Structure formats: structure tokens, C-alpha cells
XYZ file of C-alpha atoms in Angstrom:
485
model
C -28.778 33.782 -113.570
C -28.448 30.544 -112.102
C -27.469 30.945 -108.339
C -24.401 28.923 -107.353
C -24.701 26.446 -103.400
C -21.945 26.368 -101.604
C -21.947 22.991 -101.309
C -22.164 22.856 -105.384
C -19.399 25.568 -106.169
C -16.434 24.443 -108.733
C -13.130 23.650 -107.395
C -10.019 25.607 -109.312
C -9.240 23.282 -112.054
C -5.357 23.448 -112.683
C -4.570 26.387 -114.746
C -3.849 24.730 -118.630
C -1.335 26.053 -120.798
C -3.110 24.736 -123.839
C -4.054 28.260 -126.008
C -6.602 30.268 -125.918
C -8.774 29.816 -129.663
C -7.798 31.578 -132.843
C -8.706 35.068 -133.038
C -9.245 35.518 -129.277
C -8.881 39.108 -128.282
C -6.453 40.576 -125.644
C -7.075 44.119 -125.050
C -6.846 46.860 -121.919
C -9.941 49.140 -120.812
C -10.330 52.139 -119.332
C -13.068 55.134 -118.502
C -13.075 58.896 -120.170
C -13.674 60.632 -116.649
C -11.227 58.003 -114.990
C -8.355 59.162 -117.581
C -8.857 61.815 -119.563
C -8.815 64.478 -117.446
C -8.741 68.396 -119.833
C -12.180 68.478 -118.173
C -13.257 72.531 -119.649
C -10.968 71.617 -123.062
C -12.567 72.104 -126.538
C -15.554 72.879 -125.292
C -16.216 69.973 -122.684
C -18.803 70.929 -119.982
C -19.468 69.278 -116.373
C -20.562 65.805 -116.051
C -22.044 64.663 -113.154
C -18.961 63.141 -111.808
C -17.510 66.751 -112.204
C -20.058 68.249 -109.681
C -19.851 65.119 -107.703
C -16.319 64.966 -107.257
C -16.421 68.761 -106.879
C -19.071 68.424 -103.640
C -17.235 68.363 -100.385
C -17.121 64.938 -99.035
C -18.188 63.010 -101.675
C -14.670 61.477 -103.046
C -12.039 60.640 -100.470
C -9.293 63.255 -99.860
C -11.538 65.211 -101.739
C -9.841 63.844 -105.561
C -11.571 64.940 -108.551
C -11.112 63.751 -112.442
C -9.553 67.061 -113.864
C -6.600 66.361 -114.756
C -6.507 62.360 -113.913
C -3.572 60.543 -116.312
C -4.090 62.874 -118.605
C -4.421 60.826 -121.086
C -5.981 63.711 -123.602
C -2.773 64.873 -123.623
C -1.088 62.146 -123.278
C -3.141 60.017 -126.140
C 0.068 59.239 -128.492
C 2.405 57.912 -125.800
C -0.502 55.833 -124.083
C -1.376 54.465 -127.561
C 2.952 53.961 -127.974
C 2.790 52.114 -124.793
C -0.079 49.774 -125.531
C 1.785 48.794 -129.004
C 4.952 47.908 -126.465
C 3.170 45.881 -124.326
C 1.168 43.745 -127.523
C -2.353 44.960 -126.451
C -4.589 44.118 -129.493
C -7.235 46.043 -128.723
C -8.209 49.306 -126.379
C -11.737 49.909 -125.077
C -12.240 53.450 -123.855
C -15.272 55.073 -123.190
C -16.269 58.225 -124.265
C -17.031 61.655 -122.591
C -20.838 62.674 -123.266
C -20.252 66.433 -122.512
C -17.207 66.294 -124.316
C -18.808 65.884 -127.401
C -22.225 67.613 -126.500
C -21.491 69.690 -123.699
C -25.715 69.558 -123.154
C -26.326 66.266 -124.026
C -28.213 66.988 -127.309
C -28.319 68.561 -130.144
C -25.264 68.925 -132.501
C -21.974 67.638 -131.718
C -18.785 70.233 -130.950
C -16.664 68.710 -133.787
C -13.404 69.794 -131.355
C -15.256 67.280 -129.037
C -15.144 64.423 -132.029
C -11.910 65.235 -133.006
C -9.932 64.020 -130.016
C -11.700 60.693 -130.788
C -11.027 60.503 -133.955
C -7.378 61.114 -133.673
C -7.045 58.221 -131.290
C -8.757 56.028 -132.651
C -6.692 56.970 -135.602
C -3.735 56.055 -133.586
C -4.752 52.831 -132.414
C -5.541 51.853 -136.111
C -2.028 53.418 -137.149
C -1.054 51.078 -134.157
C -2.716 47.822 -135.478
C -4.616 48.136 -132.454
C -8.417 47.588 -132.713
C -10.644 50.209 -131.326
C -13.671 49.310 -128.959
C -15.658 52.536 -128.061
C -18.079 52.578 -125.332
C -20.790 55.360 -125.298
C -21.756 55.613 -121.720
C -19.336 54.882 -118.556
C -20.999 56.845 -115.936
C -20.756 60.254 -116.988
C -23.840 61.873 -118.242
C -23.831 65.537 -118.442
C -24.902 67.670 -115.721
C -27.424 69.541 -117.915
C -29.169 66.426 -118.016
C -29.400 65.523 -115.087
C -30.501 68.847 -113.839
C -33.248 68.058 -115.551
C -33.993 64.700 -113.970
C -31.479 62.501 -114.994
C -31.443 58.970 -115.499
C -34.970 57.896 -113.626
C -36.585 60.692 -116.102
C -37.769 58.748 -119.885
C -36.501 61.766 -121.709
C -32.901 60.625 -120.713
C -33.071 57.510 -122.761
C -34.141 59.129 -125.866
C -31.040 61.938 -125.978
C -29.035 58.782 -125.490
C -30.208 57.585 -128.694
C -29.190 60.660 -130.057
C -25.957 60.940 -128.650
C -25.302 57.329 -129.969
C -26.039 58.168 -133.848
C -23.988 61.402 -133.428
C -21.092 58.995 -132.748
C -21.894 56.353 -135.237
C -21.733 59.132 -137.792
C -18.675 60.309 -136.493
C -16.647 57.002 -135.917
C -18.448 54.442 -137.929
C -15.782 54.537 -141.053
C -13.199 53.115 -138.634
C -14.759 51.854 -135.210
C -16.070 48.380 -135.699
C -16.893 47.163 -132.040
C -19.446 49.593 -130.112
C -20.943 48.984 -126.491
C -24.074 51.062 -125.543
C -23.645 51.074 -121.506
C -20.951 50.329 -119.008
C -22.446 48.143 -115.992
C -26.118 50.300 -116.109
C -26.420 48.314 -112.280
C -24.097 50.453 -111.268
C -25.117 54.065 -112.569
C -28.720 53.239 -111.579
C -28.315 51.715 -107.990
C -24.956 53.584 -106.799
C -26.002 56.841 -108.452
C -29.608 56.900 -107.650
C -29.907 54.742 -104.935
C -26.844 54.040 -102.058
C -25.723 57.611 -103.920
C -21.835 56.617 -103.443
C -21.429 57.350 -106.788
C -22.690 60.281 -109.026
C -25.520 61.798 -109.020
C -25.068 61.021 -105.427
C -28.946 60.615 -104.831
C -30.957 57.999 -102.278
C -33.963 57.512 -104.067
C -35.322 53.930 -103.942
C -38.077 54.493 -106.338
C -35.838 57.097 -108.885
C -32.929 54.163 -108.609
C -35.896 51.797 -110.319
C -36.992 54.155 -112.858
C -33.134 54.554 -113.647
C -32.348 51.254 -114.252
C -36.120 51.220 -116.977
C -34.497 54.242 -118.704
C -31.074 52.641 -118.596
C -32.345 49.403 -120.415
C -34.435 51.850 -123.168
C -31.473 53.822 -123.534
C -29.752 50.619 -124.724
C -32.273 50.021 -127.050
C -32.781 52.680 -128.534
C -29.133 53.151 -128.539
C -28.947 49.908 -130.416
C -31.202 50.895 -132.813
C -29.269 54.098 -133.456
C -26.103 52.421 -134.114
C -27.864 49.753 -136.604
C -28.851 52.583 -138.317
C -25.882 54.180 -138.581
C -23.095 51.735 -138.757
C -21.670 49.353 -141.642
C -23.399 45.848 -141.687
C -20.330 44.149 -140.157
C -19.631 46.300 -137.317
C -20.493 44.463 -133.963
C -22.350 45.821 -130.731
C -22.705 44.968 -127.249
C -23.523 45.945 -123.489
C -21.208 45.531 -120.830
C -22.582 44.455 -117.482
C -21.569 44.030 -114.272
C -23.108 40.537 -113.368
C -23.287 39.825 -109.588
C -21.956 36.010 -109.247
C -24.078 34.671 -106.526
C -24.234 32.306 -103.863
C -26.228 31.756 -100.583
C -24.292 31.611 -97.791
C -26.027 28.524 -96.710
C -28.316 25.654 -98.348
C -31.421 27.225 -96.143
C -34.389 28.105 -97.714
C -33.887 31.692 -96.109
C -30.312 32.267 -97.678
C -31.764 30.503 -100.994
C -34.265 33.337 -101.320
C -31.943 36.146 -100.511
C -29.598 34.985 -103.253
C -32.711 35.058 -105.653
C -33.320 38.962 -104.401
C -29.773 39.988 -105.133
C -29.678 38.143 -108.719
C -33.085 39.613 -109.993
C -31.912 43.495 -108.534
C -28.344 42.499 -109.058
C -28.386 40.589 -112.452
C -32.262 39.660 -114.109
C -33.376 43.592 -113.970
C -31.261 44.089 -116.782
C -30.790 40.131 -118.676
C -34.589 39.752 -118.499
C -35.356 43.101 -120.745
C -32.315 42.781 -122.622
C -31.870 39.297 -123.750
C -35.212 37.781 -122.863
C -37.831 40.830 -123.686
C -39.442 40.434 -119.857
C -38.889 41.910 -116.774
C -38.819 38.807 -114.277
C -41.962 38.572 -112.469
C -40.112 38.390 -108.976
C -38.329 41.344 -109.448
C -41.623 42.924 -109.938
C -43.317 40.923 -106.854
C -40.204 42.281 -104.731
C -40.551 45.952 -105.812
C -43.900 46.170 -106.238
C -44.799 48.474 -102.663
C -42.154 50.932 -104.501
C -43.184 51.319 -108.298
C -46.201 50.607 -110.081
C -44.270 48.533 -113.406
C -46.855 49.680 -115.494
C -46.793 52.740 -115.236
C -43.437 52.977 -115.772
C -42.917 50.241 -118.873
C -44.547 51.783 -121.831
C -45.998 50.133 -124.655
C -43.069 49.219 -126.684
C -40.860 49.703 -124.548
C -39.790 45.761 -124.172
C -39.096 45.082 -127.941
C -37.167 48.511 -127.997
C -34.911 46.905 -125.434
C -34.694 43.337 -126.442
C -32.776 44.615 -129.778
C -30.425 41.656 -130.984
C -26.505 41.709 -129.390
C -23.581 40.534 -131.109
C -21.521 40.238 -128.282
C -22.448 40.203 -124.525
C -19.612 42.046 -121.927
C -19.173 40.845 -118.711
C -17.619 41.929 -115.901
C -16.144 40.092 -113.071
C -13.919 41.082 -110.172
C -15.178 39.292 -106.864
C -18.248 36.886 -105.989
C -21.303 38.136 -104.192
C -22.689 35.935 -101.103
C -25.509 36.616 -99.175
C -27.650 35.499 -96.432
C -31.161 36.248 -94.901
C -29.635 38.051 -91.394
C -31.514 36.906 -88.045
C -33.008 39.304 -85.664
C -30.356 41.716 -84.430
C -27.598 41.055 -86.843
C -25.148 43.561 -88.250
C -24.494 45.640 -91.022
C -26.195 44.155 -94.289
C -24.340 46.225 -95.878
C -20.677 44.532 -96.917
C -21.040 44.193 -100.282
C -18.652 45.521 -101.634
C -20.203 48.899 -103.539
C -19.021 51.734 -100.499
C -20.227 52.811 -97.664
C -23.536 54.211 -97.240
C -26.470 54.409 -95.021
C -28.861 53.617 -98.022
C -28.844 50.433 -99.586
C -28.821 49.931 -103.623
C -30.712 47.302 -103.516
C -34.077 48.598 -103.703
C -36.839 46.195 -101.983
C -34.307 43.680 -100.902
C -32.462 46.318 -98.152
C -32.533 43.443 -95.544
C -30.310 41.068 -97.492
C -26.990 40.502 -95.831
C -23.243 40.150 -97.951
C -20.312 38.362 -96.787
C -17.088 37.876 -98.170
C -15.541 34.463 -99.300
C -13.969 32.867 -96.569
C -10.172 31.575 -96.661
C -9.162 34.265 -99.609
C -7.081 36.262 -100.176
C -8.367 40.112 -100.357
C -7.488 43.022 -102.756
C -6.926 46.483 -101.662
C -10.461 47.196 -102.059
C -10.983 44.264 -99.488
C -12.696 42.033 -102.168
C -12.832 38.835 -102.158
C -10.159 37.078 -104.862
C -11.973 33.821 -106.413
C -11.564 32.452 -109.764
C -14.025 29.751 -109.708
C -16.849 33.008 -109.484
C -15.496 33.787 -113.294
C -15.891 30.916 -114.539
C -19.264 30.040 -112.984
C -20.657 32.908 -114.067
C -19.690 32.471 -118.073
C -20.832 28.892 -117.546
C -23.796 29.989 -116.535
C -24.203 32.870 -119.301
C -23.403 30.495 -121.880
C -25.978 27.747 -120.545
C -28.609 30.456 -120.435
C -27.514 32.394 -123.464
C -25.826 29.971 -126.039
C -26.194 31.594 -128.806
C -24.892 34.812 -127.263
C -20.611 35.467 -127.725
C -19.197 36.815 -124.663
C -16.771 39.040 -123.523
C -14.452 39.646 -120.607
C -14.959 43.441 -120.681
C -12.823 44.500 -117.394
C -11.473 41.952 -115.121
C -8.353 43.085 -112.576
C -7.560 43.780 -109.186
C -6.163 47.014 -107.058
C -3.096 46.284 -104.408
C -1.140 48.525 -102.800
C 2.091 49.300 -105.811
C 5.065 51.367 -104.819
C 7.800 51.677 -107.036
C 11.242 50.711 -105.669
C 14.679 52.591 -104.985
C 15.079 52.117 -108.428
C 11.606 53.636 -109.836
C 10.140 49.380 -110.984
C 6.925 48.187 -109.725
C 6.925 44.709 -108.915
C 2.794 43.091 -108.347
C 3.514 39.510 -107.425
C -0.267 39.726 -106.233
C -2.044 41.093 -109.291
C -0.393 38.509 -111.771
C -1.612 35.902 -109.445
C -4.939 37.374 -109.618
C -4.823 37.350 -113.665
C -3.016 34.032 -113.741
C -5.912 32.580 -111.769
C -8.727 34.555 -113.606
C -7.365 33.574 -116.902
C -7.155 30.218 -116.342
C -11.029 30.483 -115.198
C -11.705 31.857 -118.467
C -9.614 29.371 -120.520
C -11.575 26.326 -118.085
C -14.872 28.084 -119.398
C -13.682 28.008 -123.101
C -12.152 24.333 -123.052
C -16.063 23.445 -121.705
C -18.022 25.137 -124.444
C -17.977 28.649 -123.194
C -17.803 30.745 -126.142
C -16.096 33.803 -125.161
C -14.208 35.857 -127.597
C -11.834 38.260 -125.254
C -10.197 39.566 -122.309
C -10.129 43.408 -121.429
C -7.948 43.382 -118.463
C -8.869 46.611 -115.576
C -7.166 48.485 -116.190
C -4.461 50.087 -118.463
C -3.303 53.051 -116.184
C -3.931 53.826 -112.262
C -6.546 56.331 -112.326
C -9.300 58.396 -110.802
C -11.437 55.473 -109.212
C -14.506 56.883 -108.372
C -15.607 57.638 -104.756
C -11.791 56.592 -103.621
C -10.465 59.274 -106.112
C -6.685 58.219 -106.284
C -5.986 55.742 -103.120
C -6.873 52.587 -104.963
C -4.533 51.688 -107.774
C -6.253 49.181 -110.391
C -3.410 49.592 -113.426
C -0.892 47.238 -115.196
C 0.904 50.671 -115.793
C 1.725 52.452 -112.874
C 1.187 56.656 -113.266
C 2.711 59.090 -111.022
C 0.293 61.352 -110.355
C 2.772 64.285 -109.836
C 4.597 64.058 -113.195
C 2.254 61.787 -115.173
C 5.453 59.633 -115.742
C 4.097 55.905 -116.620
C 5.904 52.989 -115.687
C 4.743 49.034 -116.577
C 4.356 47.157 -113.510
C 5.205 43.562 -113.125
C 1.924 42.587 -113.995
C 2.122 44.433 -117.166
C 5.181 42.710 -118.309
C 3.436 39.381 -117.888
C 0.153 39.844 -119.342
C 2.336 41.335 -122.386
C 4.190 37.444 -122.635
C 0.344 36.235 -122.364
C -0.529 38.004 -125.396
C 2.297 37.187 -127.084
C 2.112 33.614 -125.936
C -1.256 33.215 -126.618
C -1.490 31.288 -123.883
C -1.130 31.078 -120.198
C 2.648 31.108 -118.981
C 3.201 27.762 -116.332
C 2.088 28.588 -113.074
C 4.849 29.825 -111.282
């Protein structure tokens, strides 16, 4: 990725009204473990954010996914909703152990069903369907028996994937292999705020190899299995960043963070290579070829039609003198182990004279559209996609039960217009997947941090549009950015 100065970084271009192009996609996204909840249903066994959430001090206020929005149940009147609002499109994820509770061999067809009847409904709907394979969840099994960092991983991915290109391939046309891999590898396996939960520098590395095969062989799986026409992807979590300074020091941390943060997974995927200072800065943790097989590269480097990215706050960084603080605020939870294996030294900072969200990151446009310039410059002839984009603040209802978000439709307004900017100059990105539909289970914060345009009450499950959702519903509609108000 090209790393962004200070001194060089875009200023917010007014927000145009013009539209957005013909056939550009609005849609909402969401995760199976964040949602779904039904977790021992139809045959569904434990993930590992089951046992994670389960483990005593691992999720705040101790919160776990079981019953979430219940959105299994609750499927028809979520898809009812979305039609409401004018979503065209709905990317959910789907729940490995849900449809095989080992993670291999055949599928439990009560497992596939539940897909199949909403993706039926979205169809019924006139929404389009956008399934994504992996969002964090691999089964426990699994990862009993070594997890991600273990090769075998990768190739019951592969698996997994044609089981549900048989299954949903007559009426799914968009598919994405992984959701943000950075973040199952380096959070899971490395700072271990997120499931598995383990601090293992070298096993966070070995992840992220297995994670980039996976997709390959993933891709390969769903070539094989899929119509001609139907369109795949990988959605990833691209770190948008800058040096805090113009110094050589701050200049070379920023290159750390994007090769760990960013080329670990680009330079596989899209350009067949790990980069050789990703290797250079790792190298007193993994021997590279040991690990990389012969193969393994052109497995990975399988042609995309579509590239998600995700976007929600800029990364800065700095090389910290002697004695500084905690190198550790950026922006992934608190832990005493870094993910950022071979670069632990590396100090984050957030933007300075921004607002914050409730999650106290950073709110900057101009980071959006710098990093799908940059994608596009890089990439060309690759489409992107804005695969989750959105904000958490603190939403109450009123006396009267509405739930008015002044602050997240400024956040769209402002990221939209960075992704309209980006268009207008040659950016060729195909859709927005605002983060996300409902409030749900967020991970290590279990229920305190409330990222929905529909506001759920946890007690009842009663759903009720926020502000926010209202206006990104005259967007769609529109086509088009309302004026700024």
C-alpha cells in the first residue's frame, strides 16, 4: 500500500450530490455469530467464539453470541425490514459449525436449510444475496486440533467452500472467501483479544500463510463449483497508514505496520509474493520457507472479481523514543501482547482534532478515500468494494421508543462522500455495505458497543430504525448523497 505523509494527506473535498454510477450497489452486512444466535439448533456445534465467549473474562460483562438478535428466528422480519428501508443487497456470513458441526465431511442439510430459506427470502425480496464463508468462526473441533496456524486448516476450508457452492450456487451469485483474515490471524493468534484467544507470535504468522491458502484454495473450490457468471471476492481489513511525522524513523514504522497490517495478505493475493520486508522483519520468528510450500503462491494468487475493503478509522504510527508509553493504542483491544508480530515496538496514535466514536476511533473520511485511491492506483484492473464501513455511538431510544444518531449519519454522510470523491477520480468501486444492519454481539465488548442502523432491544428483540437508518434509506433511494445538512 502506498503510505500516506502527513504533510501530503487529502483535504475533505465538499461532499457532491452528483450520483453515484449506474448499477452501484447499496447493501447492509452483518456476521453469523454476531446475529444469529440458536447456537446448539439443527445440529450447530461450538465455534471458537462459543468457547471464547464462554471463558470467564474474555468478553466484557461476560456477553456471549447465543441468542444475539436472533436473527435465525427472526430471518423473515429482518429480511421485511431490509425491503422497508430499500437495501439492495445483504451480505451475511455464514456459520461453519452450523453447517458442519466438525468442520468436514458432509454437510447437516438442517444446517443448509436455514441458508437457503433466506437467501430465498432476500431473492423473494428483490434483494441480492452476498454470502461470506468465513467471519471468524471456525469450529472448535478444528481448532482443537491446531487451528488456523496448522496447513490442514486451509484445506477443510476448501472443502467447506464447495459444500456451499453446491448448496447455494443456483441462486447466490456474489461469494467472499474470508472476512478481514488480519484480524482472525493477529487478534486470534497473536494479541488473543479475539478467539482463539492465543499469544503466539510465530502461530499468528503461520495463521495468516494458512489464511491466504485457505483463500485459494477456497477460490478454486468455488470456480469449480459455481455458474460462469457468479462473482468472488475477499474482504479485507486494510490498515490506512500514515507516519506520524516526515522522519525517517516514523517513515519506517509506517512501512512495518503496512507489510503486517496490509502487504502480508495483497502481496500473496493479488501479486503472487510475499513482500521481501515482511520477510526481513519476521525473519528471527519463522523460517518462510519452511512454511510456504511449493505451490502454495499460485494457489493463492487465484484471479478476484471484486476486491472488499474495509474502512472505519486511519492507522498512524510512530517509532517511540526511549521510555515512551504504551505502543499499544491502536485500536484492536487491550492486551499485553501485541498483533503485530516483529514490529511490537511500533507506536499508534489517534488523529488529532477528530471527532471519536464510541469505540474511541478516530472519525476521518479523507483515510477512505486515500485508501481506494491507492487500491485502485496499485490494482486498476481490480473492482472494489466497500464491504463494511460504519461507526458505534452511544443510541438510546427516547420517551417515545425513536432513536435519533445525528453522529452516525454524519459519519456516513462524510464517508460517502469519500467514496463518491474516489469514484468521480477514477476509482472504480462498485458498492457500499454499510456496518451494520442490527446492534449486535461485537466481539470482545459483547453488547456495550452498538454499531447498527437498526436499533435491537436486547430484552425483547424488538427492532427499531434509527435516524441513521432512515437516511441511508433516502440515499438509496436517491441514489445519491442528500445536501449536507
Amino acid at each position: 500500500m502506498t503510505l500516506v505523509r502527513p504533510d501530503a494527506a487529502p483535504q475533505q473535498a465538499p461532499a457532491t450530490t452528483a450520483p453515484f454510477p449506474a448499477g452501484f450497489l447499496w447493501g447492509a452486512a452483518t456476521a453469523a455469530y454476531q446475529v444469529e444466535g440458536a447456537v446448539t439448533e439443527n445440529g450447530r456445534t461450538p465455534s471458537i467464539w462459543d468457547t471464547f465467549s464462554h471463558s470467564p473474562g474474555k468478553v466484557l460483562g461476560g456477553d456471549t453470541g447465543d441468542v444475539a438478535a436472533d436473527h435465525f428466528h427472526r430471518y423473515r422480519d429482518d429480511v421485511a425490514l431490509m425491503k422497508r428501508l430499500g437495501l439492495k443487497a445483504y451480505r451475511f456470513s455464514v456459520s461453519w459449525s452450523r453447517v458442519q458441526p466438525t468442520g468436514r465431511g458432509p454437510a447437516v442439510e438442517r444446517g443448509l436449510d436455514f441458508y437457503r430459506s433466506l437467501v430465498d427470502e432476500l431473492l423473494e425480496a428483490g434483494i441480492t444475496p452476498v454470502a461470506t464463508l468465513y467471519h471468524w468462526d471456525l469450529p472448535q473441533e478444528l481448532e482443537d486440533a491446531g487451528g488456523w496456524p496448522e496447513r490442514a486448516t486451509a484445506e477443510r476450508f476448501a472443502d467447506y467452500a464447495a459444500v456451499m457452492a453446491r448448496a447455494l450456487g443456483d441462486r447466490v451469485g456474489m461469494w467472499t472467501t474470508l472476512n478481514e483474515p488480519w484480524c482472525s490471524a493477529f487478534l486470534g493468534y497473536g494479541s488473543g483479544v479475539h478467539a482463539p484467544g492465543r499469544t503466539e507470535p510465530v502461530a499468528a504468522l503461520r495463521a495468516a500463510h494458512h489464511l491466504n491458502l485457505a483463500h485459494g484454495r477456497a477460490t478454486e473450490a468455488l470456480r469449480a463449483n459455481l455458474p460462469a457468471a457468479a462473482q468472488l471476492s475477499v474482504t479485507l481489513n486494510l490498515h490506512q497508514v500514515r507516519p506520524l511525522t516526515g522522519g525517517e524513523a516514523d517513515a519506517d514504522a509506517a512501512r512495518r505496520i503496512d507489510a503486517v497490517g496490509n502487504r502480508i495478505f495483497t502481496g500473496p493475493m493479488l501479486r503472487g509474493a510475499y513482500p521481501d520486508d515482511l520477510l526481513a522483519d519476521t525473519e528471527h520468528l519463522l523460517n518462510w520457507s519452511e512454511l510456504v510450500h511449493e505451490g502454495d503462491l499460485s494457489a493463492i494468487a487465484r484471479p478476484l472479481d471484486v476486491l472488499g475493503v474495509n474502512y472505519y478509522t486511519p492507522t498512524i504510527v510512530s517509532t517511540p523514543a526511549s521510555g515512551a508509553g504504551d505502543t499499544r493504542n491502536d485500536g484492536h483491544g487491550s492486551s499485553e501482547h501485541s498483533p503485530w508480530p516483529g514490529s511490537e515496538h511500533v507506536a499508534f496514535h489517534l488523529a488529532e482534532g477528530k471527532p471519536r466514536t464510541a469505540m474511541n476511533w478516530s472519525v476521518d473520511p479523507d483515510g477512505l478515500y486515500s485508501l481506494l485511491m491507492d487500491v485502485s492506483r496499485e490494482h486498476p484492473d481490480l473492482p472494489l468494494m466497500v464491504t463494511e464501513n460504519g461507526a458505534a455511538f452511544a443510541d438510546d431510544p427516547d420517551e417515545e421508543g425513536r432513536v435519533h444518531d445525528p453522529e452516525r449519519i454524519a459519519y456516513l454522510h462524510g464517508h460517502l462522500a469519500a467514496v463518491r470523491r474516489a469514484v468521480a477520480e477514477g476509482a472504480d468501486v462498485r458498492g457500499y455495505f454499510l456496518w451494520s444492519l442490527l446492534d449486535n454481539f461485537e466481539w470482545g465488548y459483547g453488547y456495550s458497543k452498538r454499531f447498527g442502523a437498526v436499533y435491537v432491544d436486547y430484552t425483547t428483540q424488538r427492532r427499531t430504525p434509527k435516524s441513521s437508518a432512515h437516511w441511508y434509506s433516502e440515499v438509496i433511494a436517491r441514489h445519491a448523497l442528500p445536501p449536507e445538512a
